[in-house]
Tab-separated table of C-alpha atoms and ligand atoms in Angstrom:
chain	number	residue	atom	x	y	z
A	697	MET	CA	76.557	93.998	112.097
A	698	LYS	CA	74.389	94.498	109.084
A	699	LEU	CA	75.515	95.781	105.684
A	700	THR	CA	72.973	97.050	103.158
A	701	VAL	CA	73.945	97.798	99.562
A	702	VAL	CA	72.435	101.181	98.741
A	703	GLY	CA	74.218	101.755	95.424
A	704	HIS	CA	76.528	99.490	93.440
A	705	TRP	CA	77.073	101.037	90.017
A	706	GLY	CA	80.520	102.076	88.902
A	707	GLY	CA	81.041	105.502	87.323
A	708	TYR	CA	77.466	106.719	87.068
A	709	PRO	CA	74.060	105.441	88.130
A	710	ALA	CA	72.027	103.323	85.717
A	711	VAL	CA	68.329	104.246	85.311
A	712	ASN	CA	66.814	104.306	88.801
A	713	GLY	CA	70.089	103.127	90.294
A	714	ALA	CA	72.813	104.644	92.444
A	715	THR	CA	76.600	104.534	92.566
A	716	SER	CA	78.715	103.440	95.540
A	717	CYS	CA	76.950	103.672	98.875
A	718	TYR	CA	76.651	101.162	101.723
A	719	LEU	CA	74.879	101.352	105.043
A	720	LEU	CA	76.628	99.589	107.916
A	721	GLN	CA	74.651	99.188	111.141
A	722	LYS	CA	75.269	97.741	114.556
A	723	ASP	CA	72.948	98.122	117.525
A	724	ASN	CA	71.602	101.644	117.032
A	725	PHE	CA	74.565	103.059	115.156
A	726	SER	CA	74.428	103.752	111.402
A	727	LEU	CA	77.538	104.429	109.341
A	728	VAL	CA	77.261	105.286	105.645
A	729	ILE	CA	80.231	104.259	103.523
A	730	ASP	CA	80.607	106.447	100.435
A	731	MET	CA	77.851	108.683	99.186
A	732	GLY	CA	77.584	108.232	95.435
A	733	SER	CA	75.199	109.619	92.865
A	734	SER	CA	71.504	109.037	93.760
A	735	ALA	CA	72.603	107.531	97.059
A	736	LEU	CA	70.564	109.938	99.183
A	737	SER	CA	67.326	109.053	97.432
A	738	LYS	CA	67.988	105.315	97.846
A	739	LEU	CA	69.313	105.629	101.384
A	740	GLN	CA	65.982	106.974	102.605
A	741	THR	CA	64.443	103.582	101.796
A	742	TYR	CA	66.369	102.243	104.781
A	743	ILE	CA	66.995	105.151	107.135
A	744	HIS	CA	65.836	108.701	107.866
A	745	VAL	CA	68.527	111.254	107.051
A	746	THR	CA	68.599	112.476	110.645
A	747	ALA	CA	69.275	108.936	111.904
A	748	ILE	CA	72.628	108.653	110.108
A	749	ASP	CA	75.379	108.826	112.758
A	750	ALA	CA	78.459	109.126	110.537
A	751	VAL	CA	79.669	108.956	106.949
A	752	ILE	CA	83.060	107.798	105.701
A	753	ILE	CA	84.451	108.486	102.232
A	754	SER	CA	87.019	106.291	100.454
A	755	HIS	CA	88.004	108.911	97.859
A	756	TYR	CA	86.712	111.969	96.100
A	757	HIS	CA	85.663	110.652	92.713
A	758	THR	CA	82.160	111.851	91.899
A	759	ASP	CA	80.644	108.373	91.922
A	760	HIS	CA	81.591	108.170	95.626
A	761	VAL	CA	80.823	111.716	96.818
A	762	ALA	CA	78.183	113.110	94.426
A	763	ASP	CA	75.425	113.167	97.042
A	764	ILE	CA	77.397	114.748	99.889
A	765	GLY	CA	76.008	118.161	98.877
A	766	VAL	CA	72.385	117.065	98.940
A	767	LEU	CA	72.925	115.169	102.183
A	768	GLN	CA	74.127	118.472	103.675
A	769	HIS	CA	70.996	120.195	102.387
A	770	ALA	CA	68.835	117.409	103.799
A	771	ARG	CA	70.383	117.833	107.242
A	772	LEU	CA	69.887	121.596	106.996
A	773	VAL	CA	66.225	121.304	105.987
A	774	GLN	CA	65.505	118.658	108.628
A	775	THR	CA	67.095	120.864	111.257
A	776	TYR	CA	64.557	123.575	110.445
A	777	LEU	CA	61.668	121.141	110.184
A	778	GLN	CA	62.374	119.021	113.238
A	779	GLY	CA	64.703	121.094	115.335
A	780	HIS	CA	67.216	118.322	114.830
A	781	SER	CA	70.547	119.971	115.477
A	782	GLY	CA	73.171	117.263	115.374
A	783	ILE	CA	76.332	117.885	113.392
A	784	LEU	CA	76.998	114.892	111.162
A	785	PRO	CA	80.667	113.834	111.039
A	786	ILE	CA	81.884	112.967	107.535
A	787	TYR	CA	85.246	111.203	107.651
A	788	GLY	CA	87.649	111.647	104.757
A	789	HIS	CA	91.348	111.820	103.983
A	790	ALA	CA	93.081	115.137	103.331
A	791	GLU	CA	95.216	114.236	100.344
A	792	ASP	CA	92.824	116.402	98.346
A	793	GLN	CA	92.397	119.329	100.715
A	794	GLN	CA	89.838	121.134	98.569
A	795	ALA	CA	87.613	118.058	98.387
A	796	PHE	CA	88.039	117.392	102.107
A	797	ASN	CA	86.984	120.973	102.911
A	798	LYS	CA	83.683	120.395	101.110
A	799	LEU	CA	82.735	117.763	103.710
A	800	SER	CA	82.073	120.577	106.178
A	801	HIS	CA	78.858	122.557	105.962
A	802	ASP	CA	76.296	124.061	108.335
A	803	TYR	CA	75.312	120.718	109.850
A	804	THR	CA	78.118	118.428	108.732
A	805	SER	CA	81.715	118.438	109.783
A	806	GLY	CA	84.649	116.996	107.823
A	807	VAL	CA	86.750	114.788	110.104
A	808	LEU	CA	90.196	113.657	109.043
A	809	TYR	CA	91.154	110.046	109.114
A	810	HIS	CA	94.809	109.163	109.138
A	811	PRO	CA	95.203	106.114	106.889
A	812	LYS	CA	98.109	104.747	108.898
A	813	ARG	CA	96.135	104.837	112.113
A	814	GLN	CA	93.215	102.781	113.275
A	815	LEU	CA	89.964	104.728	113.467
A	816	ASN	CA	87.060	104.166	115.826
A	817	ILE	CA	83.582	105.263	114.758
A	818	GLY	CA	80.779	104.205	117.085
A	819	PRO	CA	81.013	100.407	117.492
A	820	PHE	CA	83.329	100.036	114.494
A	821	THR	CA	87.104	99.859	114.294
A	822	ILE	CA	88.527	100.651	110.872
A	823	LYS	CA	91.926	100.030	109.293
A	824	PHE	CA	92.899	101.426	105.912
A	825	LEU	CA	94.797	100.260	102.849
A	826	ARG	CA	95.847	102.640	100.107
A	827	THR	CA	94.312	101.346	96.900
A	828	LYS	CA	95.720	101.375	93.379
A	829	HIS	CA	93.621	104.067	91.748
A	830	SER	CA	93.986	107.307	89.788
A	831	VAL	CA	93.470	109.461	92.898
A	832	PRO	CA	94.259	108.779	96.585
A	833	CYS	CA	91.741	106.189	97.734
A	834	TYR	CA	91.525	103.971	100.826
A	835	GLY	CA	90.008	100.554	101.249
A	836	MET	CA	88.728	99.654	104.702
A	837	ARG	CA	88.817	96.695	107.053
A	838	ILE	CA	85.949	97.188	109.454
A	839	THR	CA	85.190	95.141	112.526
A	840	ASP	CA	82.667	95.353	115.326
A	841	GLY	CA	84.736	92.930	117.405
A	842	GLU	CA	82.664	89.996	116.177
A	843	GLN	CA	82.643	90.121	112.395
A	844	THR	CA	84.925	91.735	109.851
A	845	ILE	CA	84.069	93.308	106.513
A	846	VAL	CA	86.707	94.388	104.009
A	847	TYR	CA	85.790	96.944	101.342
A	848	THR	CA	88.249	97.523	98.512
A	849	ALA	CA	86.570	100.771	97.419
A	850	ASP	CA	88.064	101.512	93.970
A	851	SER	CA	91.244	99.638	93.229
A	852	ALA	CA	93.181	97.812	90.596
A	853	PHE	CA	94.564	94.472	91.734
A	854	LYS	CA	97.447	94.479	94.168
A	855	GLU	CA	98.762	91.561	96.172
A	856	GLU	CA	98.476	93.470	99.488
A	857	TRP	CA	94.723	92.937	99.376
A	858	VAL	CA	95.294	89.317	100.340
A	859	SER	CA	96.883	90.040	103.721
A	860	PHE	CA	94.586	93.018	104.312
A	861	ALA	CA	91.485	90.873	103.755
A	862	MET	CA	92.796	87.793	105.594
A	863	ASP	CA	90.028	85.714	107.233
A	864	ALA	CA	87.361	88.419	106.812
A	865	ASP	CA	83.732	87.370	107.005
A	866	LEU	CA	82.843	89.419	103.936
A	867	LEU	CA	84.961	90.931	101.166
A	868	VAL	CA	83.317	93.629	99.042
A	869	THR	CA	85.311	94.049	95.843
A	870	ASP	CA	85.500	96.530	93.035
A	871	CYS	CA	84.280	94.374	90.137
A	872	ASN	CA	84.104	96.837	87.291
A	873	PHE	CA	85.368	94.452	84.593
A	874	TYR	CA	85.004	90.887	83.315
A	875	GLU	CA	87.704	88.275	83.599
A	876	ASP	CA	89.183	88.773	80.122
A	877	GLN	CA	89.589	92.551	80.638
A	878	ALA	CA	92.438	92.520	83.166
A	879	LYS	CA	94.583	94.982	81.199
A	880	MET	CA	91.695	97.424	80.813
A	881	ALA	CA	90.820	97.048	84.492
A	882	ASP	CA	94.378	97.740	85.554
A	883	ASP	CA	94.590	100.846	83.353
A	884	ALA	CA	91.296	102.100	84.762
A	885	GLY	CA	92.220	101.449	88.404
A	886	HIS	CA	89.615	98.754	88.905
A	887	MET	CA	89.456	94.960	89.198
A	888	THR	CA	87.960	92.042	87.341
A	889	SER	CA	85.681	89.334	88.715
A	890	ALA	CA	88.573	86.867	88.688
A	891	GLN	CA	90.942	89.197	90.559
A	892	GLY	CA	88.414	89.836	93.339
A	893	ALA	CA	87.803	86.102	93.620
A	894	TYR	CA	91.535	85.364	93.708
A	895	ILE	CA	91.911	87.733	96.680
A	896	ALA	CA	88.915	86.143	98.408
A	897	GLN	CA	90.338	82.649	97.962
A	898	GLN	CA	93.899	83.512	99.002
A	899	ALA	CA	92.669	85.519	101.984
A	900	ASN	CA	90.363	82.724	103.134
A	901	VAL	CA	87.372	85.049	103.425
A	902	LYS	CA	83.966	83.522	104.055
A	903	GLU	CA	81.870	85.385	101.482
A	904	LEU	CA	82.511	87.601	98.480
A	905	LEU	CA	80.299	90.451	97.309
A	906	LEU	CA	80.979	91.765	93.802
A	907	SER	CA	80.187	95.472	93.536
A	908	HIS	CA	81.025	98.699	91.639
A	909	LEU	CA	79.466	96.917	88.667
A	910	PRO	CA	79.967	97.710	84.972
A	911	HIS	CA	77.389	99.145	82.579
A	912	PHE	CA	77.949	96.399	80.020
A	913	GLY	CA	77.766	92.650	79.702
A	914	LYS	CA	75.688	90.348	81.876
A	915	HIS	CA	76.435	90.640	85.585
A	916	GLU	CA	75.660	86.961	86.128
A	917	GLN	CA	78.774	86.249	84.102
A	918	LEU	CA	80.824	88.092	86.754
A	919	VAL	CA	79.496	85.649	89.340
A	920	ALA	CA	80.232	82.620	87.165
A	921	GLU	CA	83.772	83.846	86.572
A	922	ALA	CA	84.357	84.566	90.270
A	923	LYS	CA	83.121	81.088	91.228
A	924	GLN	CA	85.922	79.522	89.200
A	925	TYR	CA	88.471	81.071	91.576
A	926	PHE	CA	86.613	81.278	94.894
A	927	SER	CA	85.113	78.116	96.326
A	928	LYS	CA	82.746	79.694	98.867
A	929	THR	CA	79.726	82.006	98.515
A	930	VAL	CA	79.740	84.695	95.810
A	931	HIS	CA	77.090	87.429	95.931
A	932	LEU	CA	76.301	89.972	93.258
A	933	ALA	CA	75.580	93.441	94.625
A	934	GLU	CA	72.079	94.647	94.064
A	935	GLU	CA	70.112	97.457	95.585
A	936	GLY	CA	68.799	96.440	98.985
A	937	PHE	CA	71.043	93.409	99.283
A	938	VAL	CA	71.590	92.766	102.992
A	939	TRP	CA	74.491	90.893	104.522
A	940	GLN	CA	74.073	89.885	108.121
A	941	VAL	CA	75.394	86.941	110.093
A	942	ARG	CA	72.634	85.458	112.191
B	2122	ZN	ZN1	87.178	106.068	91.796
């Protein structure tokens, strides 16, 4: 499977950037994970809007769902232009019923996921872990039967991440703060570089991708900090970054 980073900013998009959005592909199936601000514009660099097979949402903070509305408009417009009539499933949890209801529109349909149950979408099997965040949010362990990717979505540190991420090929962590800001990160419901790296090391994952990046400091410092705690490969999320095992 192939993961492309579409947007990696935390909170709001930097100039010409986008917030959380990832494109996960296997064979001819394309799953979009989170749909942050400016994500739709960036996403079209990699895929036509009508070629998206499914979307899954970790939680309903704006930096993860801002572009759901415009994605719905895009599907509507393309339906008129191309006669494309597929209904796009958008998976979300229902712990915020009002937000969940907004996933349904003329050509999109909100589909509930039950966090305690395994979910199958196309070639992917997904397990969930409730994160430590200010609103209900779910991290995901996604496998295609060959490789496994774990995505923390937005979360403060919690020890359960270690078992949840055990032996994954790639761990994508919320890295919204620098190592010396652990208290601030915890209060904000996010993690530091060092915390993400600690999970990666304890869970014996193969590679770590630092994402949901802060709007301050030098991001290279996040990598340097993470490398002190995780002995294998550390990647810094950037737009268009592709992870694929060959
Ligand atoms: Zn959030």
